[in-house]
Amino acid sequence: MTGTLDEQGLDRYQLALMGTFGRPLRVLAKGQGSYVWDADGNRYLDLLGGIAVNALGHADPEWVAAIATQASTLSHVSNFFATEPQIALAERLLDICGAPEGSRVFLTNSGTEATEAAFKMSRRTGRARILALTESFHGRSTGALTLTYKEAYRAPFAPLAPGVDFIAPNDVAALEAAMGDDIAAIFIEPIQGEAGVKPLSHEYLAAVRRLCDTHGVLLIADEVQTGIGRTGTWLAMQAHGIMPDVVTLAKGLGGGFPVGAVVAFGTHTATLLTAGQHGTTFGGNPLASAAALATIDAIESRGLLAHVKVMGEWIKAAVGALPGVVEVRGQGLLLGIRLKAEISAAVAAAAIEDGFIVNPPSPDTIRLAPALTLTQAEAEPFVQWLADYLAAHAAATEEA
Ligand SMILES: *Cc1c(COP(=O)(O)O)cnc(C)c1O
């Protein structure tokens, strides 16, 4: 074989794995804190964190120890049995979510599965119609896909389940027109991550809560991307002082271990699914639960919620001031850098060549979702790099 170790690995990848993700960018071999290394030993500052997953960065020693200890104690049992980490995780989630008396948790392996459980809960209300927002992303299973907006994701799998209507985000009049006593639930993301980090306004979220109360509709907040400290509060909804009826979590919850959760607020919502109506083999197993508990404990004991707020504000100010940047959307360490030109794919491609991992969710926006532990010293070289890149781009466009 010829080429770098990285190229050899990617060639093997393409012969062994389905083409669903295209050709990956690199073969990554190891990670430490905010950095990862590829197969050839090149280092990258990971500003994407596995898409908002690696909350504590890579190979955090406390997280590693918690998993190793649990793996050598008890890693999996069937759901005919309970385990201490599973119980403790559910208790902890109820606590950090500020869930009232009667609330309950269902543990899953992924965000999609959390969506599925919430979708099934909404069916149990006895109402058939569901509202979701245009540009939403809730997952790729056929159930979750019915709630996901992007036509390219949906069309190849038609027909999907009926009964879902999409309305435009931040449009209170459209919401009022769509709401009614025949609606089971509305699925929202407080900040639409895959759409390019687009926040819902406080006014809109308040209207959603008010109309859900009026019509007896479940407010289901998909916090798979925004939850577990990503935006500087445990839930993004908490910054608005608005309590949903259901929250879905995953991504950052396990700090890199696959685990998700559905938190149902209050007795009525928590008892929509009864014995035998839902299940999972792996969901809530002690290994995943221990990883999630270690992640939550570390976020709390290291004061990361406050750190995330400070770092988010710092990046917003530093990057927002660059010529070529229109605005920086989002909260905490879920940020969308909107550029004047539609060059986000070119920026991301140039960034990785120079050792920075970022992602272009839409043509004019760069997404950052780094480790919650990211420091200013780590982030500074990227801000400088982006300043230089955008200046060079501006100069080149003027000449042309
Ligand atoms: C990533 C994501 C999902 C899907 O989670 P998976 O773990 O990939 O199944 C659902 N909703 C939102 C908002 C997400 O960002």
PDB file of N, CA and C and ligand atoms in Angstrom, residues 51-53 109-115 136-141 144 148 188-189 191-194 222-226 248-251 259 367, ligand 1:
ATOM      1  N   ILE A  51     -19.217  16.266  17.792  1.00  0.00           N
ATOM      2  CA  ILE A  51     -20.521  16.967  17.705  1.00  0.00           C
ATOM      3  C   ILE A  51     -21.176  17.041  19.085  1.00  0.00           C
ATOM      4  N   ALA A  52     -20.602  17.876  19.911  1.00  0.00           N
ATOM      5  CA  ALA A  52     -21.196  18.194  21.227  1.00  0.00           C
ATOM      6  C   ALA A  52     -21.269  16.993  22.158  1.00  0.00           C
ATOM      7  N   VAL A  53     -20.343  16.054  21.990  1.00  0.00           N
ATOM      8  CA  VAL A  53     -20.385  14.827  22.802  1.00  0.00           C
ATOM      9  C   VAL A  53     -19.311  14.810  23.900  1.00  0.00           C
ATOM     10  N   ASN A 109     -29.813   4.546  24.472  1.00  0.00           N
ATOM     11  CA  ASN A 109     -28.412   4.513  24.020  1.00  0.00           C
ATOM     12  C   ASN A 109     -28.037   5.680  23.131  1.00  0.00           C
ATOM     13  N   SER A 110     -29.027   6.444  22.700  1.00  0.00           N
ATOM     14  CA  SER A 110     -28.739   7.483  21.709  1.00  0.00           C
ATOM     15  C   SER A 110     -29.839   8.537  21.728  1.00  0.00           C
ATOM     16  N   GLY A 111     -29.581   9.618  21.004  1.00  0.00           N
ATOM     17  CA  GLY A 111     -30.573  10.675  20.889  1.00  0.00           C
ATOM     18  C   GLY A 111     -31.790  10.227  20.083  1.00  0.00           C
ATOM     19  N   THR A 112     -31.520   9.490  19.015  1.00  0.00           N
ATOM     20  CA  THR A 112     -32.625   8.993  18.192  1.00  0.00           C
ATOM     21  C   THR A 112     -33.578   8.147  19.019  1.00  0.00           C
ATOM     22  N   GLU A 113     -33.028   7.287  19.833  1.00  0.00           N
ATOM     23  CA  GLU A 113     -33.879   6.429  20.669  1.00  0.00           C
ATOM     24  C   GLU A 113     -34.638   7.244  21.710  1.00  0.00           C
ATOM     25  N   ALA A 114     -34.043   8.331  22.168  1.00  0.00           N
ATOM     26  CA  ALA A 114     -34.768   9.212  23.096  1.00  0.00           C
ATOM     27  C   ALA A 114     -35.945   9.860  22.358  1.00  0.00           C
ATOM     28  N   THR A 115     -35.704  10.281  21.110  1.00  0.00           N
ATOM     29  CA  THR A 115     -36.800  10.823  20.291  1.00  0.00           C
ATOM     30  C   THR A 115     -37.901   9.788  20.117  1.00  0.00           C
ATOM     31  N   SER A 136     -35.784  21.356  11.670  1.00  0.00           N
ATOM     32  CA  SER A 136     -35.524  20.546  12.858  1.00  0.00           C
ATOM     33  C   SER A 136     -34.641  19.342  12.537  1.00  0.00           C
ATOM     34  N   PHE A 137     -33.962  18.847  13.567  1.00  0.00           N
ATOM     35  CA  PHE A 137     -33.285  17.547  13.484  1.00  0.00           C
ATOM     36  C   PHE A 137     -33.552  16.780  14.771  1.00  0.00           C
ATOM     37  N   HIS A 138     -34.167  15.598  14.656  1.00  0.00           N
ATOM     38  CA  HIS A 138     -34.468  14.796  15.840  1.00  0.00           C
ATOM     39  C   HIS A 138     -33.961  13.366  15.722  1.00  0.00           C
ATOM     40  N   GLY A 139     -33.271  13.047  14.627  1.00  0.00           N
ATOM     41  CA  GLY A 139     -32.728  11.706  14.483  1.00  0.00           C
ATOM     42  C   GLY A 139     -33.117  11.073  13.167  1.00  0.00           C
ATOM     43  N   ARG A 140     -32.614   9.831  12.934  1.00  0.00           N
ATOM     44  CA  ARG A 140     -32.683   9.218  11.607  1.00  0.00           C
ATOM     45  C   ARG A 140     -33.454   7.912  11.546  1.00  0.00           C
ATOM     46  N   SER A 141     -33.955   7.403  12.663  1.00  0.00           N
ATOM     47  CA  SER A 141     -34.810   6.215  12.582  1.00  0.00           C
ATOM     48  C   SER A 141     -36.092   6.638  11.863  1.00  0.00           C
ATOM     49  N   ALA A 144     -38.129   8.895  14.216  1.00  0.00           N
ATOM     50  CA  ALA A 144     -37.523  10.212  14.431  1.00  0.00           C
ATOM     51  C   ALA A 144     -37.490  11.026  13.132  1.00  0.00           C
ATOM     52  N   THR A 148     -38.029  15.040  11.618  1.00  0.00           N
ATOM     53  CA  THR A 148     -36.846  15.727  11.086  1.00  0.00           C
ATOM     54  C   THR A 148     -37.217  16.353   9.749  1.00  0.00           C
ATOM     55  N   ILE A 188     -39.508  20.615  19.889  1.00  0.00           N
ATOM     56  CA  ILE A 188     -38.661  21.768  19.581  1.00  0.00           C
ATOM     57  C   ILE A 188     -37.223  21.490  20.025  1.00  0.00           C
ATOM     58  N   GLU A 189     -36.268  22.182  19.406  1.00  0.00           N
ATOM     59  CA  GLU A 189     -34.898  22.261  19.924  1.00  0.00           C
ATOM     60  C   GLU A 189     -34.724  23.716  20.365  1.00  0.00           C
ATOM     61  N   ILE A 191     -32.181  25.429  20.785  1.00  0.00           N
ATOM     62  CA  ILE A 191     -31.279  25.969  19.761  1.00  0.00           C
ATOM     63  C   ILE A 191     -31.183  24.889  18.692  1.00  0.00           C
ATOM     64  N   GLN A 192     -31.575  25.216  17.464  1.00  0.00           N
ATOM     65  CA  GLN A 192     -31.542  24.214  16.396  1.00  0.00           C
ATOM     66  C   GLN A 192     -30.102  24.012  15.946  1.00  0.00           C
ATOM     67  N   GLY A 193     -29.517  22.903  16.395  1.00  0.00           N
ATOM     68  CA  GLY A 193     -28.085  22.671  16.169  1.00  0.00           C
ATOM     69  C   GLY A 193     -27.737  22.350  14.737  1.00  0.00           C
ATOM     70  N   GLU A 194     -28.370  21.310  14.194  1.00  0.00           N
ATOM     71  CA  GLU A 194     -28.023  20.878  12.835  1.00  0.00           C
ATOM     72  C   GLU A 194     -28.396  21.935  11.801  1.00  0.00           C
ATOM     73  N   ASP A 222     -36.179  18.780  22.700  1.00  0.00           N
ATOM     74  CA  ASP A 222     -35.049  17.943  22.301  1.00  0.00           C
ATOM     75  C   ASP A 222     -33.777  18.686  22.691  1.00  0.00           C
ATOM     76  N   GLU A 223     -33.188  18.244  23.808  1.00  0.00           N
ATOM     77  CA  GLU A 223     -31.944  18.861  24.287  1.00  0.00           C
ATOM     78  C   GLU A 223     -30.783  17.885  24.108  1.00  0.00           C
ATOM     79  N   VAL A 224     -30.903  17.037  23.090  1.00  0.00           N
ATOM     80  CA  VAL A 224     -29.837  16.076  22.800  1.00  0.00           C
ATOM     81  C   VAL A 224     -28.514  16.818  22.563  1.00  0.00           C
ATOM     82  N   GLN A 225     -28.591  17.941  21.857  1.00  0.00           N
ATOM     83  CA  GLN A 225     -27.369  18.705  21.553  1.00  0.00           C
ATOM     84  C   GLN A 225     -27.118  19.816  22.575  1.00  0.00           C
ATOM     85  N   THR A 226     -28.189  20.422  23.087  1.00  0.00           N
ATOM     86  CA  THR A 226     -28.044  21.603  23.956  1.00  0.00           C
ATOM     87  C   THR A 226     -27.921  21.255  25.446  1.00  0.00           C
ATOM     88  N   THR A 248     -35.464  15.340  25.985  1.00  0.00           N
ATOM     89  CA  THR A 248     -34.620  14.250  25.501  1.00  0.00           C
ATOM     90  C   THR A 248     -33.162  14.686  25.583  1.00  0.00           C
ATOM     91  N   LEU A 249     -32.314  13.748  25.997  1.00  0.00           N
ATOM     92  CA  LEU A 249     -30.887  14.010  26.190  1.00  0.00           C
ATOM     93  C   LEU A 249     -30.077  12.898  25.542  1.00  0.00           C
ATOM     94  N   ALA A 250     -28.865  13.177  25.148  1.00  0.00           N
ATOM     95  CA  ALA A 250     -27.908  12.149  24.702  1.00  0.00           C
ATOM     96  C   ALA A 250     -26.553  12.850  24.551  1.00  0.00           C
ATOM     97  N   LYS A 251     -26.002  12.864  23.349  1.00  0.00           N
ATOM     98  CA  LYS A 251     -24.711  13.490  23.054  1.00  0.00           C
ATOM     99  C   LYS A 251     -23.807  13.699  24.282  1.00  0.00           C
ATOM    100  N   VAL A 259     -25.048   7.026  25.491  1.00  0.00           N
ATOM    101  CA  VAL A 259     -26.163   6.945  26.437  1.00  0.00           C
ATOM    102  C   VAL A 259     -27.098   8.122  26.182  1.00  0.00           C
ATOM    103  N   ARG A 367     -19.835  25.710  12.837  1.00  0.00           N
ATOM    104  CA  ARG A 367     -20.284  25.337  14.187  1.00  0.00           C
ATOM    105  C   ARG A 367     -19.110  24.941  15.074  1.00  0.00           C
TER     106      ARG A 367
HETATM  107  C1  LIG B   1     -27.724  14.397  17.319  1.00  0.00           C
HETATM  108  C2  LIG B   1     -29.132  14.741  17.578  1.00  0.00           C
HETATM  109  C3  LIG B   1     -30.137  13.759  17.626  1.00  0.00           C
HETATM  110  C4  LIG B   1     -29.853  12.306  17.318  1.00  0.00           C
HETATM  111  O1  LIG B   1     -28.999  11.744  18.258  1.00  0.00           O
HETATM  112  P1  LIG B   1     -28.195  10.393  17.889  1.00  0.00           P
HETATM  113  O2  LIG B   1     -27.454  10.082  19.162  1.00  0.00           O
HETATM  114  O3  LIG B   1     -27.336  10.699  16.728  1.00  0.00           O
HETATM  115  O4  LIG B   1     -29.186   9.351  17.600  1.00  0.00           O
HETATM  116  C5  LIG B   1     -31.427  14.149  17.926  1.00  0.00           C
HETATM  117  N1  LIG B   1     -31.718  15.437  18.178  1.00  0.00           N
HETATM  118  C6  LIG B   1     -30.786  16.405  18.148  1.00  0.00           C
HETATM  119  C7  LIG B   1     -31.172  17.810  18.445  1.00  0.00           C
HETATM  120  C8  LIG B   1     -29.465  16.096  17.834  1.00  0.00           C
HETATM  121  O5  LIG B   1     -28.546  17.063  17.777  1.00  0.00           O
END
